[in-house]
Short mmCIF file of C-alpha atoms in Angstrom, two decimals:
data_model
loop_
_atom_site.label_atom_id
_atom_site.label_comp_id
_atom_site.label_asym_id
_atom_site.label_seq_id
_atom_site.Cartn_x
_atom_site.Cartn_y
_atom_site.Cartn_z
CA MET A 26 -52.89 60.92 20.72
CA LEU A 27 -49.13 60.86 20.46
CA LYS A 28 -48.97 62.66 23.78
CA ASP A 29 -50.75 59.74 25.48
CA PHE A 30 -47.92 57.51 24.36
CA LEU A 31 -44.99 59.84 24.92
CA LYS A 32 -45.82 61.03 28.41
CA GLY A 33 -45.01 57.63 29.91
CA LEU A 34 -41.56 57.70 28.39
CA TRP A 35 -40.46 61.01 29.82
CA ARG A 36 -42.75 63.63 31.38
CA GLU A 37 -44.66 61.13 33.52
CA ASN A 38 -42.09 58.34 33.58
CA PRO A 39 -43.39 55.80 36.11
CA VAL A 40 -40.02 55.26 37.78
CA PHE A 41 -38.25 58.62 37.62
CA VAL A 42 -41.22 60.98 37.94
CA GLN A 43 -44.14 59.11 39.49
CA VAL A 44 -41.83 56.85 41.56
CA LEU A 45 -44.28 53.94 41.21
CA GLY A 46 -43.47 50.23 41.24
CA MET A 47 -40.37 50.62 43.38
CA CYS A 48 -40.40 47.03 44.64
CA PRO A 49 -39.48 45.36 41.31
CA THR A 50 -37.41 48.41 40.32
CA LEU A 51 -35.08 47.94 43.24
CA ALA A 52 -35.23 44.18 43.63
CA VAL A 53 -34.69 42.68 40.19
CA THR A 54 -32.28 45.12 38.56
CA THR A 55 -29.06 43.28 39.45
CA LYS A 56 -28.62 42.54 35.74
CA ALA A 57 -29.82 44.33 32.63
CA VAL A 58 -31.52 41.22 31.28
CA PHE A 59 -33.61 40.84 34.45
CA GLY A 60 -34.65 44.48 34.20
CA ALA A 61 -35.65 43.95 30.57
CA SER A 62 -37.66 40.79 31.32
CA MET A 63 -39.42 42.34 34.28
CA GLY A 64 -40.14 45.45 32.19
CA MET A 65 -41.60 43.41 29.35
CA ALA A 66 -43.76 41.30 31.67
CA THR A 67 -45.07 44.47 33.31
CA THR A 68 -45.69 46.08 29.91
CA PHE A 69 -47.67 43.03 28.81
CA VAL A 70 -49.81 43.20 31.95
CA VAL A 71 -50.41 46.95 31.88
CA VAL A 72 -51.28 46.95 28.16
CA SER A 73 -53.64 43.95 28.26
CA SER A 74 -55.40 45.00 31.44
CA SER A 75 -55.80 48.57 30.19
CA ILE A 76 -57.38 47.35 26.96
CA VAL A 77 -59.82 45.03 28.75
CA ILE A 78 -60.74 47.60 31.39
CA SER A 79 -61.25 50.28 28.77
CA LEU A 80 -63.48 47.91 26.77
CA ILE A 81 -65.76 47.09 29.66
CA ARG A 82 -65.53 50.45 31.46
CA ARG A 83 -69.24 51.18 30.98
CA PHE A 84 -70.27 47.94 32.70
CA ILE A 85 -68.11 48.40 35.76
CA PRO A 86 -70.16 49.54 38.77
CA GLU A 87 -68.36 52.39 40.50
CA GLN A 88 -68.39 50.73 43.95
CA VAL A 89 -66.68 47.50 42.92
CA ARG A 90 -64.26 48.88 40.33
CA ILE A 91 -61.13 48.21 42.38
CA PRO A 92 -61.85 44.49 42.96
CA MET A 93 -62.71 44.14 39.27
CA PHE A 94 -59.49 45.83 38.20
CA THR A 95 -57.57 43.58 40.56
CA VAL A 96 -59.15 40.38 39.22
CA ILE A 97 -58.40 41.40 35.63
CA ILE A 98 -54.82 42.41 36.46
CA ALA A 99 -54.21 39.23 38.48
CA THR A 100 -55.40 37.11 35.56
CA PHE A 101 -52.88 38.64 33.20
CA VAL A 102 -50.11 38.48 35.80
CA THR A 103 -50.71 34.77 36.37
CA ALA A 104 -50.73 34.18 32.62
CA ALA A 105 -47.42 36.06 32.27
CA ASP A 106 -45.90 34.13 35.16
CA TYR A 107 -46.83 30.73 33.69
CA PHE A 108 -45.69 31.80 30.25
CA LEU A 109 -42.25 32.79 31.57
CA LYS A 110 -41.96 29.56 33.55
CA ALA A 111 -42.83 27.51 30.48
CA ASN A 112 -40.66 29.30 27.95
CA PHE A 113 -37.94 31.21 29.81
CA TYR A 114 -37.35 28.97 32.79
CA GLN A 115 -33.99 30.39 33.88
CA ILE A 116 -35.17 34.01 33.76
CA SER A 117 -38.34 33.12 35.61
CA LYS A 118 -36.27 31.42 38.30
CA ALA A 119 -34.05 34.47 38.65
CA LEU A 120 -37.02 36.83 38.93
CA GLY A 121 -38.55 34.53 41.54
CA PRO A 122 -41.57 35.93 43.37
CA TYR A 123 -41.34 39.31 41.67
CA VAL A 124 -43.36 38.21 38.64
CA PRO A 125 -46.46 37.25 40.67
CA LEU A 126 -45.89 40.46 42.62
CA ILE A 127 -46.61 42.51 39.48
CA VAL A 128 -50.22 42.28 40.74
CA VAL A 129 -49.43 44.82 43.42
CA ASN A 130 -47.40 47.14 41.18
CA CYS A 131 -49.28 50.41 41.68
CA LEU A 132 -48.27 51.51 38.20
CA ILE A 133 -50.82 49.06 36.73
CA LEU A 134 -53.73 49.78 39.04
CA GLY A 135 -52.82 53.45 38.68
CA ARG A 136 -53.23 53.35 34.89
CA ALA A 137 -56.50 51.42 35.20
CA GLU A 138 -57.95 53.91 37.65
CA ALA A 139 -56.54 57.12 36.20
CA PHE A 140 -56.73 56.43 32.48
CA ALA A 141 -58.19 53.18 31.12
CA SER A 142 -61.46 53.42 33.06
CA LYS A 143 -62.08 56.92 31.66
CA ASN A 144 -60.78 56.76 28.07
CA GLY A 145 -61.31 54.86 24.83
CA VAL A 146 -59.55 51.63 23.92
CA PHE A 147 -56.99 53.05 21.51
CA ARG A 148 -55.92 55.91 23.76
CA SER A 149 -55.74 53.54 26.74
CA PHE A 150 -53.59 51.20 24.70
CA LEU A 151 -51.16 54.02 23.80
CA ASP A 152 -51.08 55.27 27.37
CA ALA A 153 -50.34 51.80 28.77
CA LEU A 154 -47.74 51.07 26.11
CA GLY A 155 -45.94 54.33 26.85
CA MET A 156 -45.99 53.69 30.57
CA GLY A 157 -44.82 50.09 30.12
CA LEU A 158 -41.96 51.10 27.86
CA GLY A 159 -40.98 53.96 30.15
CA PHE A 160 -40.88 51.49 33.02
CA THR A 161 -38.86 48.99 30.96
CA CYS A 162 -36.31 51.62 29.87
CA ALA A 163 -35.82 52.75 33.47
CA LEU A 164 -35.28 49.17 34.65
CA VAL A 165 -32.85 48.37 31.84
CA VAL A 166 -30.78 51.51 32.52
CA LEU A 167 -30.74 50.73 36.24
CA GLY A 168 -29.87 47.08 35.61
CA ALA A 169 -27.13 47.94 33.10
CA ILE A 170 -25.42 50.39 35.46
CA ARG A 171 -25.54 47.93 38.36
CA GLU A 172 -24.34 45.06 36.17
CA VAL A 173 -21.39 47.03 34.72
CA LEU A 174 -20.12 48.14 38.10
CA GLY A 175 -21.09 45.05 40.05
CA ALA A 176 -20.13 42.30 37.63
CA GLY A 177 -18.25 44.02 34.78
CA THR A 178 -20.73 42.91 32.14
CA VAL A 179 -23.75 44.26 30.25
CA PHE A 180 -26.39 41.74 29.11
CA GLY A 181 -23.77 39.10 29.95
CA TYR A 182 -21.06 40.56 27.70
CA ARG A 183 -17.81 41.54 29.39
CA VAL A 184 -17.19 45.26 28.92
CA MET A 185 -14.75 46.09 31.71
CA TRP A 186 -11.00 45.64 31.40
CA ASP A 187 -9.27 42.59 32.88
CA GLY A 188 -8.40 43.07 36.49
CA PHE A 189 -11.42 45.30 37.11
CA SER A 190 -12.54 44.44 40.58
CA ASN A 191 -16.33 44.17 40.89
CA TRP A 192 -18.14 46.59 43.16
CA ILE A 193 -20.19 44.00 44.94
CA VAL A 194 -22.21 46.67 46.74
CA MET A 195 -23.86 47.53 43.41
CA ILE A 196 -25.47 44.08 43.20
CA LEU A 197 -26.58 44.20 46.82
CA PRO A 198 -29.80 46.08 47.76
CA ALA A 199 -27.79 49.17 48.74
CA GLY A 200 -26.57 49.50 45.15
CA ALA A 201 -30.18 49.69 43.96
CA PHE A 202 -30.91 52.66 46.21
CA LEU A 203 -27.66 54.43 45.29
CA THR A 204 -28.20 54.00 41.56
CA LEU A 205 -31.88 54.93 41.66
CA GLY A 206 -31.20 58.05 43.72
CA LEU A 207 -28.48 59.24 41.36
CA LEU A 208 -30.59 58.47 38.28
CA VAL A 209 -33.60 60.40 39.62
CA GLY A 210 -31.24 63.32 40.28
CA VAL A 211 -29.77 63.20 36.79
CA PHE A 212 -33.27 62.86 35.31
CA ASN A 213 -34.48 65.97 37.12
CA MET A 214 -31.39 67.92 36.12
CA VAL A 215 -31.87 67.12 32.43
CA ASP A 216 -35.61 67.78 32.70
CA LYS A 217 -35.02 71.22 34.23
CA LYS A 218 -32.55 72.13 31.51
CA ILE A 219 -35.03 71.18 28.81
CA SER A 220 -37.85 73.20 30.33
CA VAL A 221 -35.58 76.25 30.82
CA GLU A 222 -34.54 76.08 27.17
CA LYS A 223 -38.16 75.86 26.10
CA LYS A 224 -38.94 79.09 27.90
CA MET B 17 -87.16 42.26 34.15
CA ILE B 18 -83.71 42.91 32.70
CA LYS B 19 -84.17 46.62 33.20
CA LYS B 20 -85.03 46.00 36.81
CA ILE B 21 -81.85 43.99 37.30
CA LEU B 22 -79.72 46.64 35.65
CA ASN B 23 -81.20 49.29 37.89
CA ASN B 24 -80.70 47.30 41.05
CA ASN B 25 -77.30 48.33 42.30
CA THR B 26 -76.50 45.30 44.44
CA LEU B 27 -77.44 42.90 41.67
CA ARG B 28 -75.38 44.88 39.19
CA MET B 29 -72.31 44.61 41.36
CA ILE B 30 -72.78 40.89 41.90
CA THR B 31 -73.36 40.25 38.20
CA ALA B 32 -70.36 42.27 37.11
CA LEU B 33 -68.02 40.59 39.57
CA THR B 34 -69.34 37.13 38.73
CA VAL B 35 -68.93 37.64 35.00
CA VAL B 36 -65.38 38.93 35.40
CA GLY B 37 -64.57 36.07 37.76
CA ILE B 38 -65.87 33.42 35.39
CA PHE B 39 -64.00 34.90 32.44
CA SER B 40 -60.70 35.16 34.24
CA GLY B 41 -61.15 31.62 35.57
CA ALA B 42 -61.68 30.33 32.05
CA VAL B 43 -58.62 32.18 30.75
CA LEU B 44 -56.49 30.78 33.53
CA VAL B 45 -57.63 27.22 32.86
CA LEU B 46 -56.48 27.58 29.25
CA VAL B 47 -53.14 29.07 30.28
CA HIS B 48 -52.67 26.36 32.90
CA ASN B 49 -53.37 23.54 30.45
CA TYR B 50 -50.99 24.95 27.89
CA THR B 51 -48.06 25.75 30.19
CA VAL B 52 -48.00 23.14 32.99
CA PRO B 53 -46.64 20.24 30.90
CA LYS B 54 -43.88 22.54 29.63
CA ILE B 55 -43.02 23.69 33.14
CA GLU B 56 -42.81 20.10 34.37
CA ALA B 57 -40.57 19.22 31.43
CA ASN B 58 -38.29 22.18 32.26
CA LYS B 59 -37.93 21.00 35.85
CA THR B 60 -37.16 17.41 34.86
CA LYS B 61 -34.64 18.59 32.30
CA GLU B 62 -32.91 20.81 34.84
CA THR B 63 -32.55 17.93 37.31
CA GLU B 64 -31.31 15.57 34.61
CA THR B 65 -28.73 18.06 33.35
CA ALA B 66 -27.43 18.48 36.90
CA ILE B 67 -27.27 14.71 37.42
CA LYS B 68 -25.36 14.25 34.17
CA GLU B 69 -22.81 16.82 35.35
CA ILE B 70 -22.14 14.59 38.35
CA PHE B 71 -22.43 11.27 36.48
CA PRO B 72 -21.04 12.02 33.01
CA SER B 73 -21.23 8.33 32.05
CA ALA B 74 -24.79 7.78 33.26
CA ALA B 75 -26.72 5.45 30.98
CA LYS B 76 -29.97 5.44 32.86
CA ILE B 77 -31.46 7.80 35.42
CA ALA B 78 -34.52 6.38 37.15
CA GLU B 79 -36.46 7.93 39.98
CA THR B 80 -36.79 5.50 42.90
CA VAL B 81 -39.89 5.01 45.01
CA TYR B 82 -38.78 8.03 47.01
CA PRO B 83 -39.50 11.30 45.20
CA GLY B 84 -36.36 13.29 44.46
CA VAL B 85 -34.06 10.26 44.78
CA PHE B 86 -32.65 8.82 41.56
CA LYS B 87 -30.79 5.60 40.91
CA ILE B 88 -28.04 5.92 38.32
CA THR B 89 -26.86 3.04 36.19
CA GLY B 90 -23.52 3.48 34.48
CA HIS B 91 -22.62 2.63 30.87
CA GLY B 92 -21.64 -1.02 30.39
CA GLY B 93 -21.08 -1.87 34.03
CA THR B 94 -19.27 1.37 35.02
CA PRO B 95 -20.24 2.12 38.58
CA GLY B 96 -23.47 4.01 39.11
CA GLY B 97 -24.82 5.40 42.31
CA TYR B 98 -27.55 7.59 43.69
CA ALA B 99 -28.44 11.19 43.04
CA PHE B 100 -30.85 13.06 45.24
CA ILE B 101 -32.11 16.52 46.01
CA ALA B 102 -30.98 18.13 49.25
CA ALA B 103 -32.48 21.40 50.44
CA GLY B 104 -31.92 23.44 53.56
CA ASN B 105 -31.78 26.98 54.84
CA GLY B 106 -28.85 29.09 53.76
CA TYR B 107 -27.92 32.62 54.73
CA GLN B 108 -30.75 34.36 52.88
CA GLY B 109 -33.06 31.63 51.67
CA GLU B 110 -33.27 28.02 50.71
CA ILE B 111 -30.30 26.31 49.11
CA LYS B 112 -31.38 23.47 46.85
CA MET B 113 -28.73 21.08 45.61
CA ILE B 114 -28.49 17.86 43.74
CA VAL B 115 -26.01 15.42 45.25
CA GLY B 116 -24.34 12.36 43.76
CA VAL B 117 -22.98 9.47 45.82
CA ASP B 118 -21.64 6.04 44.86
CA ALA B 119 -23.80 2.94 45.21
CA GLU B 120 -22.37 2.02 48.63
CA MET B 121 -22.76 5.60 49.86
CA THR B 122 -19.17 5.74 51.03
CA THR B 123 -17.93 8.45 48.67
CA MET B 124 -19.54 11.61 47.40
CA LEU B 125 -19.24 12.04 43.64
CA GLY B 126 -20.27 15.65 43.30
CA MET B 127 -22.75 18.39 44.01
CA GLN B 128 -24.64 20.92 41.90
CA VAL B 129 -26.60 23.90 43.19
CA LEU B 130 -30.08 24.19 41.66
CA GLU B 131 -31.35 27.18 43.62
CA SER B 132 -29.81 29.61 46.07
CA GLN B 133 -30.19 33.23 47.14
CA GLU B 134 -26.85 33.70 48.86
CA THR B 135 -25.03 37.06 48.90
CA PRO B 136 -23.49 37.81 45.48
CA GLY B 137 -19.73 37.70 45.57
CA LEU B 138 -19.61 35.92 48.93
CA GLY B 139 -22.09 33.16 49.73
CA ALA B 140 -23.01 32.83 46.06
CA GLU B 141 -19.58 31.26 45.55
CA ILE B 142 -21.12 27.96 46.69
CA VAL B 143 -22.28 27.75 43.07
CA GLY B 144 -18.71 28.13 41.78
CA SER B 145 -16.64 25.10 40.85
CA ALA B 146 -13.80 25.98 43.27
CA PHE B 147 -16.11 25.24 46.17
CA ARG B 148 -18.15 22.47 44.57
CA ASP B 149 -15.16 20.46 43.34
CA GLN B 150 -14.12 19.86 46.93
CA PHE B 151 -17.03 17.45 47.23
CA LYS B 152 -15.84 15.25 44.37
CA GLY B 153 -14.54 12.03 45.91
CA LEU B 154 -15.13 13.23 49.46
CA SER B 155 -15.23 10.39 51.97
CA LEU B 156 -18.58 9.81 53.62
CA ALA B 157 -17.24 7.41 56.26
CA GLN B 158 -17.82 10.25 58.74
CA PRO B 159 -20.06 13.33 58.63
CA ILE B 160 -18.70 16.11 56.43
CA THR B 161 -16.92 18.87 58.35
CA TYR B 162 -15.53 22.26 57.31
CA ILE B 163 -12.45 24.22 58.27
CA LYS B 164 -11.82 27.95 57.92
CA ASN B 165 -8.92 29.61 56.08
CA GLN B 166 -6.75 26.54 55.67
CA LYS B 167 -6.53 23.46 53.51
CA PRO B 168 -8.58 20.51 54.73
CA GLU B 169 -6.47 18.03 56.71
CA LYS B 170 -8.87 15.25 57.69
CA PRO B 171 -10.88 12.97 55.40
CA GLY B 172 -14.38 14.26 54.81
CA GLN B 173 -13.34 17.84 55.37
CA ILE B 174 -13.77 20.84 53.08
CA GLU B 175 -12.52 24.40 53.24
CA ALA B 176 -15.22 26.99 53.92
CA ILE B 177 -15.49 30.02 51.63
CA THR B 178 -13.73 33.02 53.16
CA GLY B 179 -16.34 35.52 54.31
CA ALA B 180 -19.18 33.07 53.78
CA THR B 181 -18.89 30.65 56.67
CA ILE B 182 -22.65 30.61 57.20
CA SER B 183 -23.34 29.60 53.61
CA SER B 184 -20.60 26.95 53.69
CA LYS B 185 -21.88 25.61 56.99
CA ALA B 186 -25.43 25.52 55.63
CA VAL B 187 -24.33 23.42 52.67
CA VAL B 188 -22.40 20.99 54.90
CA ASN B 189 -25.24 20.64 57.41
CA THR B 190 -27.86 20.14 54.71
CA LEU B 191 -25.73 17.48 53.03
CA ASN B 192 -25.03 15.59 56.27
CA LYS B 193 -28.68 15.54 57.26
CA ARG B 194 -29.89 14.45 53.85
CA ILE B 195 -27.20 11.80 53.34
CA GLU B 196 -28.15 10.25 56.69
CA GLN B 197 -31.82 10.17 55.62
CA ILE B 198 -31.03 8.61 52.27
CA ARG B 199 -28.76 6.04 53.85
CA LYS B 200 -31.63 4.85 56.05
CA LYS B 201 -34.02 4.75 53.13
CA VAL B 202 -31.66 2.81 50.89
CA LYS B 203 -30.91 0.36 53.69
CA ASP B 204 -34.60 -0.25 54.35
CA LYS B 205 -35.16 -1.34 50.81
#
C-alpha cells in the first residue's frame, strides 16, 4: 500500500524518471509559485480522475476506454481551470493556456490506463496522490532554481545579495532545458548511489 | 431485455459513453454557474484598479455605449477623461493595455499593461514604471513616435526600451491606432 504512494515521489517520479508531462514542466516553471500551482492543479486532476475511473472500471468497455478516460479527465481539468480563474485570478492569468492543457498531460492518462483502471479505489487514490506530489515537488524545485538565478527571489522573497545581476536566460525557455537536464542528471546520480549502498 | 443490452457490445459502448457524457456535462454546468460570476467580477475589478491608477481622483467610472471604453468623472469638477482598452500584437503575443486620456483627447494621462507575454528582462519592461511614466502627460496633437537610445526631443515622443525596440514599437503603434479609433467614436456621439 505504502509503496503505491511512495513510488511516485522517487522511484517512478513522473518528471525525473518517467519524463512525462514535459510541456507544463518546461513552460510554467519560471517562478516557484507557478510550479506549485500547476503541480497542485495537476494533482487535483490526477487524483479525482483516478478515483472516478477506478470506481467505474468494471463498466468501462475495453474498446472505448480511452475516450471515456479523456472525457472524465477533461471534466476535472475544466473544473480546475474555472476554479483558479474564480479564486486565484492572477495565478491563472500567469499560467495561461497551460491549465486547460493539463488534459493532454500524459501523466494523467498514463495513471488512468496503467493503474486506476486495474486497481481498487484506495490504491488508485494513493498511486495518483504520490504521482501528483512527485510532479509538484519536481516543478517547485525547477521553478525555485530558475527563480533564484533568473530573478533573485524564491516564492517572491528576495534571497540574493544586492547587486546580483539576474541570469535572464534562466527565465527564458533555454533555462528550463538547462535546469531540467542538470536535475535529471543529479537525480540519477543520487539514485545510483542509493542502489549501490543497498547492495 | 437488460441482459441482452449488456451483452450487445455496440450498445454497451454507446450507453457507457452517453452516461459519462451526461454526468460530466452536469458537473460542468454546476461549476460554470458557481464560477462565472466570480470570474466576471475579477475582470471588472482588474480594469477598475488599472483605471484608478491612471485617474487617482476618479469619482465615477462608467462604461460608454462602446464596450471597453469608459468615461471618467472627476471628484467635484476635477477634470475627467476617457479610459479604454487597447490591444495589439507584441513581440511574442498580445499586449493588452488600459489607456487614459483627457476629455478633449489632446493629452495622454497614463497607461497600464493588463496582459503581455514579452521577453522577461527586455520587452517585459513595458510593464515597468520607467517606460510607462513616459506616457503621462504626453501630447496627442500628433501620433506618438519613439526614438532609440536618446532622450525624446519632440512633443509626443517617447524613448524606446534598449534591446526591446519591437515591444516598444508595438505599444506605440497599438496606442496610435486605438486612439484614432476612439477619437472618431467620441466625435460621432
